[in-house]
């Protein structure tokens, strides 16, 4: 399965590294990190094993790659090594980096085994309107984000927090109607919004890097948890209803993942689904089948409303897909 490549951007001091360190502490996560400006970054040493020289020797935890300018594809190729069994790759950008440019580089990468995992833009809630959004026109960086993390809300007086978050979201909407906006303190976003943890147990009983070297307070993983809604079906589903869900997810849903059996001629074809914000990624499954499983992930979901939408999308197909639906499906499968 393709590894999501997540661009982590944000202006200087917004809290990118704080968020990154929090995400890297996810128990049993296997995350590759690409850092192109090591002098600016202060990722916890206990979470990073260093540059990749012997990919197969990494037992668990997080690993690091430090490319020179223009070598992002080379870094991604190293991290895409199947022997690493990574759950995600996070590209930590310089504070001065253009999120749109980074998104284009990742989106147009031809490295096999990876896919676009979205752009996470971190915002300093306390100083954002003094340092970044201080003009009359909403900053262009909003347009590239799939997820906007409004960080440092704890540094805003309690009575002003809701209004600050609402003001930032309104400005984001001027550039981007589909971006997902969430407010946090100390970078404590739920990693489930970004990726799945596939390696629950390291092979051979080896300790992961964080088990061996990181002594964290007991509350280090505390964050506002994301909601997840799961629905299954046992017969091939209607392609058009499925695409309607994937292209216009329910309110509050940031990610949709799973495997779906769609009607293809007289049998079911399995399609692997990964939706991140407005981006729909479909891939052909390893085998044909009839079972479908979909999971929708987001914050503060109306769980029953989301479950209803998922059930509707997974209703049995009455017959083969229409020509239009088949073409839409093929476009997504082809990456277009």
GROMACS .gro file of C-alpha atoms in nm:
model
  336
    1UNK     CA    1   0.000   0.000   0.000
    2UNK     CA    2   0.133   0.349  -0.086
    3UNK     CA    3   0.282   0.549   0.202
    4UNK     CA    4   0.126   0.894   0.261
    5UNK     CA    5   0.373   1.182   0.231
    6UNK     CA    6   0.255   1.466   0.455
    7UNK     CA    7   0.392   1.818   0.411
    8UNK     CA    8   0.429   1.995   0.745
    9UNK     CA    9   0.449   2.370   0.698
   10UNK     CA   10   0.409   2.679   0.911
   11UNK     CA   11   0.564   3.018   0.968
   12UNK     CA   12   0.863   3.056   1.200
   13UNK     CA   13   0.764   2.990   1.560
   14UNK     CA   14   0.419   2.850   1.483
   15UNK     CA   15   0.496   2.518   1.650
   16UNK     CA   16   0.573   2.278   1.363
   17UNK     CA   17   0.844   2.097   1.555
   18UNK     CA   18   0.631   2.074   1.869
   19UNK     CA   19   0.356   1.913   1.665
   20UNK     CA   20   0.604   1.683   1.491
   21UNK     CA   21   0.752   1.565   1.821
   22UNK     CA   22   0.404   1.494   1.953
   23UNK     CA   23   0.312   1.292   1.646
   24UNK     CA   24   0.638   1.097   1.658
   25UNK     CA   25   0.554   0.980   2.008
   26UNK     CA   26   0.254   0.783   1.882
   27UNK     CA   27   0.309   0.434   2.028
   28UNK     CA   28   0.448   0.191   1.771
   29UNK     CA   29   0.428   0.440   1.485
   30UNK     CA   30   0.685   0.397   1.209
   31UNK     CA   31   0.734   0.741   1.060
   32UNK     CA   32   1.001   0.869   0.823
   33UNK     CA   33   1.091   1.236   0.862
   34UNK     CA   34   1.247   1.451   0.591
   35UNK     CA   35   1.412   1.768   0.719
   36UNK     CA   36   1.574   2.009   0.479
   37UNK     CA   37   1.693   2.274   0.724
   38UNK     CA   38   1.843   2.092   1.018
   39UNK     CA   39   1.979   2.411   1.175
   40UNK     CA   40   1.627   2.539   1.234
   41UNK     CA   41   1.474   2.211   1.351
   42UNK     CA   42   1.501   2.075   1.703
   43UNK     CA   43   1.335   1.736   1.678
   44UNK     CA   44   1.383   1.534   1.997
   45UNK     CA   45   1.701   1.330   1.956
   46UNK     CA   46   1.545   1.029   2.124
   47UNK     CA   47   1.283   1.005   1.851
   48UNK     CA   48   1.519   1.010   1.555
   49UNK     CA   49   1.768   0.739   1.465
   50UNK     CA   50   1.967   0.949   1.219
   51UNK     CA   51   2.019   0.943   0.846
   52UNK     CA   52   1.927   0.628   0.660
   53UNK     CA   53   2.228   0.420   0.570
   54UNK     CA   54   2.093   0.072   0.638
   55UNK     CA   55   1.714   0.092   0.598
   56UNK     CA   56   1.656  -0.274   0.677
   57UNK     CA   57   1.827  -0.238   1.016
   58UNK     CA   58   1.564  -0.002   1.155
   59UNK     CA   59   1.356  -0.204   1.401
   60UNK     CA   60   1.087   0.049   1.485
   61UNK     CA   61   1.006   0.405   1.578
   62UNK     CA   62   1.098   0.704   1.368
   63UNK     CA   63   1.382   0.753   1.125
   64UNK     CA   64   1.521   1.061   0.960
   65UNK     CA   65   1.651   1.177   0.625
   66UNK     CA   66   1.821   1.514   0.572
   67UNK     CA   67   1.826   1.597   0.200
   68UNK     CA   68   2.004   1.883   0.036
   69UNK     CA   69   1.799   2.127  -0.172
   70UNK     CA   70   1.644   1.963  -0.473
   71UNK     CA   71   1.683   1.611  -0.339
   72UNK     CA   72   1.338   1.549  -0.201
   73UNK     CA   73   1.268   1.272  -0.454
   74UNK     CA   74   1.589   1.097  -0.351
   75UNK     CA   75   1.487   1.119   0.015
   76UNK     CA   76   1.140   0.984  -0.059
   77UNK     CA   77   1.286   0.698  -0.260
   78UNK     CA   78   1.501   0.595   0.037
   79UNK     CA   79   1.210   0.617   0.279
   80UNK     CA   80   0.978   0.426   0.045
   81UNK     CA   81   1.195   0.116   0.087
   82UNK     CA   82   0.938  -0.159   0.166
   83UNK     CA   83   1.173  -0.303   0.429
   84UNK     CA   84   1.105   0.000   0.649
   85UNK     CA   85   0.730  -0.068   0.655
   86UNK     CA   86   0.660   0.299   0.727
   87UNK     CA   87   0.314   0.421   0.821
   88UNK     CA   88   0.383   0.773   0.691
   89UNK     CA   89   0.652   1.014   0.575
   90UNK     CA   90   0.646   1.369   0.710
   91UNK     CA   91   0.832   1.641   0.520
   92UNK     CA   92   0.920   1.916   0.767
   93UNK     CA   93   0.956   2.240   0.570
   94UNK     CA   94   1.152   2.550   0.653
   95UNK     CA   95   0.942   2.824   0.810
   96UNK     CA   96   0.993   3.033   0.498
   97UNK     CA   97   0.891   2.755   0.257
   98UNK     CA   98   0.597   2.807   0.025
   99UNK     CA   99   0.334   2.541   0.111
  100UNK     CA  100   0.194   2.547  -0.244
  101UNK     CA  101   0.536   2.483  -0.398
  102UNK     CA  102   0.604   2.195  -0.158
  103UNK     CA  103   0.262   2.047  -0.228
  104UNK     CA  104   0.334   2.056  -0.602
  105UNK     CA  105   0.671   1.884  -0.557
  106UNK     CA  106   0.514   1.603  -0.355
  107UNK     CA  107   0.207   1.579  -0.575
  108UNK     CA  108   0.411   1.546  -0.895
  109UNK     CA  109   0.669   1.308  -0.750
  110UNK     CA  110   0.704   0.992  -0.957
  111UNK     CA  111   0.853   0.787  -0.676
  112UNK     CA  112   0.676   0.452  -0.652
  113UNK     CA  113   0.515   0.342  -0.330
  114UNK     CA  114   0.419   0.687  -0.200
  115UNK     CA  115   0.115   0.911  -0.234
  116UNK     CA  116   0.016   1.265  -0.142
  117UNK     CA  117  -0.089   1.273   0.225
  118UNK     CA  118  -0.195   1.636   0.240
  119UNK     CA  119  -0.049   1.967   0.357
  120UNK     CA  120  -0.062   2.046   0.729
  121UNK     CA  121  -0.011   2.418   0.792
  122UNK     CA  122   0.054   2.516   1.155
  123UNK     CA  123  -0.060   2.859   1.275
  124UNK     CA  124   0.036   3.047   1.593
  125UNK     CA  125  -0.302   3.149   1.735
  126UNK     CA  126  -0.148   3.414   1.961
  127UNK     CA  127   0.062   3.598   1.701
  128UNK     CA  128  -0.081   3.496   1.364
  129UNK     CA  129  -0.243   3.829   1.283
  130UNK     CA  130   0.074   4.018   1.378
  131UNK     CA  131   0.319   3.808   1.177
  132UNK     CA  132   0.148   3.625   0.890
  133UNK     CA  133  -0.204   3.747   0.816
  134UNK     CA  134  -0.149   4.118   0.868
  135UNK     CA  135  -0.262   4.253   0.531
  136UNK     CA  136  -0.589   4.308   0.355
  137UNK     CA  137  -0.569   3.996   0.138
  138UNK     CA  138  -0.577   3.650   0.290
  139UNK     CA  139  -0.231   3.485   0.257
  140UNK     CA  140  -0.188   3.253  -0.041
  141UNK     CA  141  -0.054   2.979   0.189
  142UNK     CA  142  -0.410   2.907   0.303
  143UNK     CA  143  -0.493   2.783  -0.045
  144UNK     CA  144  -0.249   2.491  -0.032
  145UNK     CA  145  -0.349   2.349   0.306
  146UNK     CA  146  -0.565   2.044   0.351
  147UNK     CA  147  -0.540   2.072   0.732
  148UNK     CA  148  -0.485   2.398   0.921
  149UNK     CA  149  -0.373   2.344   1.281
  150UNK     CA  150  -0.436   2.654   1.490
  151UNK     CA  151  -0.175   2.597   1.758
  152UNK     CA  152  -0.098   2.772   2.089
  153UNK     CA  153  -0.461   2.834   2.177
  154UNK     CA  154  -0.351   2.808   2.542
  155UNK     CA  155  -0.165   3.136   2.490
  156UNK     CA  156  -0.488   3.314   2.399
  157UNK     CA  157  -0.708   3.430   2.690
  158UNK     CA  158  -0.986   3.178   2.749
  159UNK     CA  159  -1.274   3.415   2.663
  160UNK     CA  160  -1.110   3.497   2.326
  161UNK     CA  161  -1.020   3.148   2.206
  162UNK     CA  162  -1.340   3.061   2.022
  163UNK     CA  163  -1.348   3.399   1.849
  164UNK     CA  164  -0.979   3.370   1.750
  165UNK     CA  165  -1.032   3.025   1.601
  166UNK     CA  166  -1.343   3.146   1.417
  167UNK     CA  167  -1.159   3.451   1.281
  168UNK     CA  168  -0.872   3.238   1.147
  169UNK     CA  169  -1.114   2.991   0.992
  170UNK     CA  170  -1.300   3.273   0.819
  171UNK     CA  171  -0.974   3.399   0.669
  172UNK     CA  172  -0.878   3.048   0.555
  173UNK     CA  173  -1.218   3.016   0.385
  174UNK     CA  174  -1.143   3.323   0.175
  175UNK     CA  175  -0.878   3.115  -0.001
  176UNK     CA  176  -0.983   2.757   0.061
  177UNK     CA  177  -1.336   2.627   0.108
  178UNK     CA  178  -1.225   2.269   0.171
  179UNK     CA  179  -0.944   2.307   0.425
  180UNK     CA  180  -0.999   2.134   0.758
  181UNK     CA  181  -0.936   2.366   1.055
  182UNK     CA  182  -0.868   2.240   1.408
  183UNK     CA  183  -0.753   2.423   1.720
  184UNK     CA  184  -0.497   2.273   1.960
  185UNK     CA  185  -0.246   2.360   2.230
  186UNK     CA  186   0.118   2.246   2.239
  187UNK     CA  187   0.083   2.083   1.896
  188UNK     CA  188  -0.125   1.800   2.039
  189UNK     CA  189  -0.316   1.693   1.732
  190UNK     CA  190  -0.456   1.341   1.715
  191UNK     CA  191  -0.217   1.150   1.482
  192UNK     CA  192  -0.519   0.958   1.350
  193UNK     CA  193  -0.599   1.265   1.142
  194UNK     CA  194  -0.270   1.215   0.956
  195UNK     CA  195  -0.199   0.844   0.918
  196UNK     CA  196  -0.268   0.488   1.036
  197UNK     CA  197  -0.034   0.298   1.264
  198UNK     CA  198   0.017  -0.035   1.092
  199UNK     CA  199   0.305  -0.177   1.301
  200UNK     CA  200   0.139  -0.258   1.632
  201UNK     CA  201   0.429  -0.479   1.742
  202UNK     CA  202   0.791  -0.466   1.631
  203UNK     CA  203   0.929  -0.788   1.490
  204UNK     CA  204   1.146  -0.998   1.720
  205UNK     CA  205   1.022  -0.820   2.031
  206UNK     CA  206   1.273  -0.538   1.983
  207UNK     CA  207   1.215  -0.212   2.160
  208UNK     CA  208   1.131   0.080   1.939
  209UNK     CA  209   1.356   0.386   1.953
  210UNK     CA  210   1.120   0.573   2.183
  211UNK     CA  211   1.086   0.273   2.417
  212UNK     CA  212   1.462   0.257   2.459
  213UNK     CA  213   1.546   0.624   2.497
  214UNK     CA  214   1.242   0.838   2.574
  215UNK     CA  215   1.116   0.877   2.929
  216UNK     CA  216   0.794   1.074   2.885
  217UNK     CA  217   0.543   1.202   3.139
  218UNK     CA  218   0.236   0.982   3.162
  219UNK     CA  219   0.013   1.246   3.002
  220UNK     CA  220   0.232   1.311   2.696
  221UNK     CA  221  -0.016   1.154   2.454
  222UNK     CA  222  -0.312   1.359   2.571
  223UNK     CA  223  -0.496   1.534   2.291
  224UNK     CA  224  -0.849   1.585   2.171
  225UNK     CA  225  -0.923   1.254   2.006
  226UNK     CA  226  -1.057   1.226   1.654
  227UNK     CA  227  -1.378   1.036   1.588
  228UNK     CA  228  -1.379   0.732   1.360
  229UNK     CA  229  -1.690   0.582   1.202
  230UNK     CA  230  -1.669   0.237   1.040
  231UNK     CA  231  -1.919   0.075   0.805
  232UNK     CA  232  -1.900  -0.258   0.621
  233UNK     CA  233  -2.093  -0.417   0.335
  234UNK     CA  234  -2.093  -0.767   0.187
  235UNK     CA  235  -2.187  -0.704  -0.176
  236UNK     CA  236  -2.037  -0.486  -0.452
  237UNK     CA  237  -2.147  -0.125  -0.414
  238UNK     CA  238  -2.277   0.137  -0.651
  239UNK     CA  239  -1.984   0.324  -0.804
  240UNK     CA  240  -2.165   0.655  -0.845
  241UNK     CA  241  -2.287   0.668  -0.483
  242UNK     CA  242  -1.938   0.580  -0.363
  243UNK     CA  243  -1.777   0.858  -0.567
  244UNK     CA  244  -2.032   1.109  -0.442
  245UNK     CA  245  -1.923   1.029  -0.085
  246UNK     CA  246  -1.551   1.042  -0.161
  247UNK     CA  247  -1.569   1.365  -0.358
  248UNK     CA  248  -1.797   1.538  -0.104
  249UNK     CA  249  -1.740   1.383   0.242
  250UNK     CA  250  -1.978   1.453   0.533
  251UNK     CA  251  -1.916   1.767   0.740
  252UNK     CA  252  -1.623   1.728   0.977
  253UNK     CA  253  -1.465   1.433   0.794
  254UNK     CA  254  -1.098   1.488   0.702
  255UNK     CA  255  -0.996   1.135   0.600
  256UNK     CA  256  -1.173   0.835   0.452
  257UNK     CA  257  -0.992   0.505   0.414
  258UNK     CA  258  -1.073   0.145   0.338
  259UNK     CA  259  -1.126  -0.115   0.067
  260UNK     CA  260  -1.441  -0.122  -0.141
  261UNK     CA  261  -1.576  -0.380  -0.384
  262UNK     CA  262  -1.733  -0.199  -0.678
  263UNK     CA  263  -1.937  -0.364  -0.951
  264UNK     CA  264  -1.716  -0.441  -1.249
  265UNK     CA  265  -1.887  -0.629  -1.530
  266UNK     CA  266  -2.032  -0.938  -1.362
  267UNK     CA  267  -1.803  -0.943  -1.055
  268UNK     CA  268  -1.664  -0.715  -0.786
  269UNK     CA  269  -1.336  -0.527  -0.821
  270UNK     CA  270  -1.160  -0.423  -0.500
  271UNK     CA  271  -1.052  -0.061  -0.480
  272UNK     CA  272  -0.827   0.078  -0.206
  273UNK     CA  273  -0.961   0.414  -0.090
  274UNK     CA  274  -0.765   0.701   0.067
  275UNK     CA  275  -0.926   1.044   0.088
  276UNK     CA  276  -0.741   1.337   0.249
  277UNK     CA  277  -0.934   1.661   0.252
  278UNK     CA  278  -1.032   1.730  -0.110
  279UNK     CA  279  -0.788   1.475  -0.257
  280UNK     CA  280  -0.922   1.134  -0.359
  281UNK     CA  281  -0.666   0.855  -0.401
  282UNK     CA  282  -0.785   0.522  -0.540
  283UNK     CA  283  -0.579   0.216  -0.625
  284UNK     CA  284  -0.665  -0.128  -0.753
  285UNK     CA  285  -0.683  -0.386  -0.478
  286UNK     CA  286  -0.479  -0.703  -0.479
  287UNK     CA  287  -0.777  -0.927  -0.552
  288UNK     CA  288  -1.141  -0.919  -0.651
  289UNK     CA  289  -1.401  -0.963  -0.379
  290UNK     CA  290  -1.738  -0.858  -0.246
  291UNK     CA  291  -1.663  -0.717   0.101
  292UNK     CA  292  -1.629  -0.343   0.162
  293UNK     CA  293  -1.496  -0.158   0.466
  294UNK     CA  294  -1.488   0.221   0.498
  295UNK     CA  295  -1.368   0.436   0.787
  296UNK     CA  296  -1.436   0.810   0.812
  297UNK     CA  297  -1.212   1.012   1.047
  298UNK     CA  298  -1.254   1.366   1.173
  299UNK     CA  299  -1.309   1.590   1.474
  300UNK     CA  300  -1.641   1.646   1.650
  301UNK     CA  301  -1.836   1.436   1.402
  302UNK     CA  302  -2.210   1.386   1.401
  303UNK     CA  303  -2.144   1.014   1.421
  304UNK     CA  304  -2.491   0.898   1.323
  305UNK     CA  305  -2.512   1.135   1.028
  306UNK     CA  306  -2.172   1.019   0.904
  307UNK     CA  307  -2.266   0.655   0.951
  308UNK     CA  308  -2.584   0.713   0.748
  309UNK     CA  309  -2.383   0.865   0.461
  310UNK     CA  310  -2.139   0.575   0.462
  311UNK     CA  311  -2.419   0.319   0.463
  312UNK     CA  312  -2.582   0.500   0.171
  313UNK     CA  313  -2.255   0.496  -0.023
  314UNK     CA  314  -2.213   0.122   0.037
  315UNK     CA  315  -2.561   0.019  -0.074
  316UNK     CA  316  -2.554  -0.275  -0.317
  317UNK     CA  317  -2.519  -0.195  -0.683
  318UNK     CA  318  -2.830  -0.257  -0.892
  319UNK     CA  319  -2.619  -0.331  -1.198
  320UNK     CA  320  -2.298  -0.231  -1.374
  321UNK     CA  321  -2.187   0.133  -1.332
  322UNK     CA  322  -2.295   0.392  -1.583
  323UNK     CA  323  -2.041   0.496  -1.843
  324UNK     CA  324  -1.996   0.831  -1.667
  325UNK     CA  325  -1.939   0.669  -1.327
  326UNK     CA  326  -1.695   0.419  -1.476
  327UNK     CA  327  -1.498   0.703  -1.635
  328UNK     CA  328  -1.489   0.898  -1.308
  329UNK     CA  329  -1.363   0.592  -1.125
  330UNK     CA  330  -1.099   0.532  -1.392
  331UNK     CA  331  -0.976   0.891  -1.367
  332UNK     CA  332  -0.917   0.850  -0.994
  333UNK     CA  333  -0.748   0.514  -1.046
  334UNK     CA  334  -0.521   0.674  -1.304
  335UNK     CA  335  -0.427   0.955  -1.071
  336UNK     CA  336  -0.613   1.217  -1.268
   0.00000   0.00000   0.00000
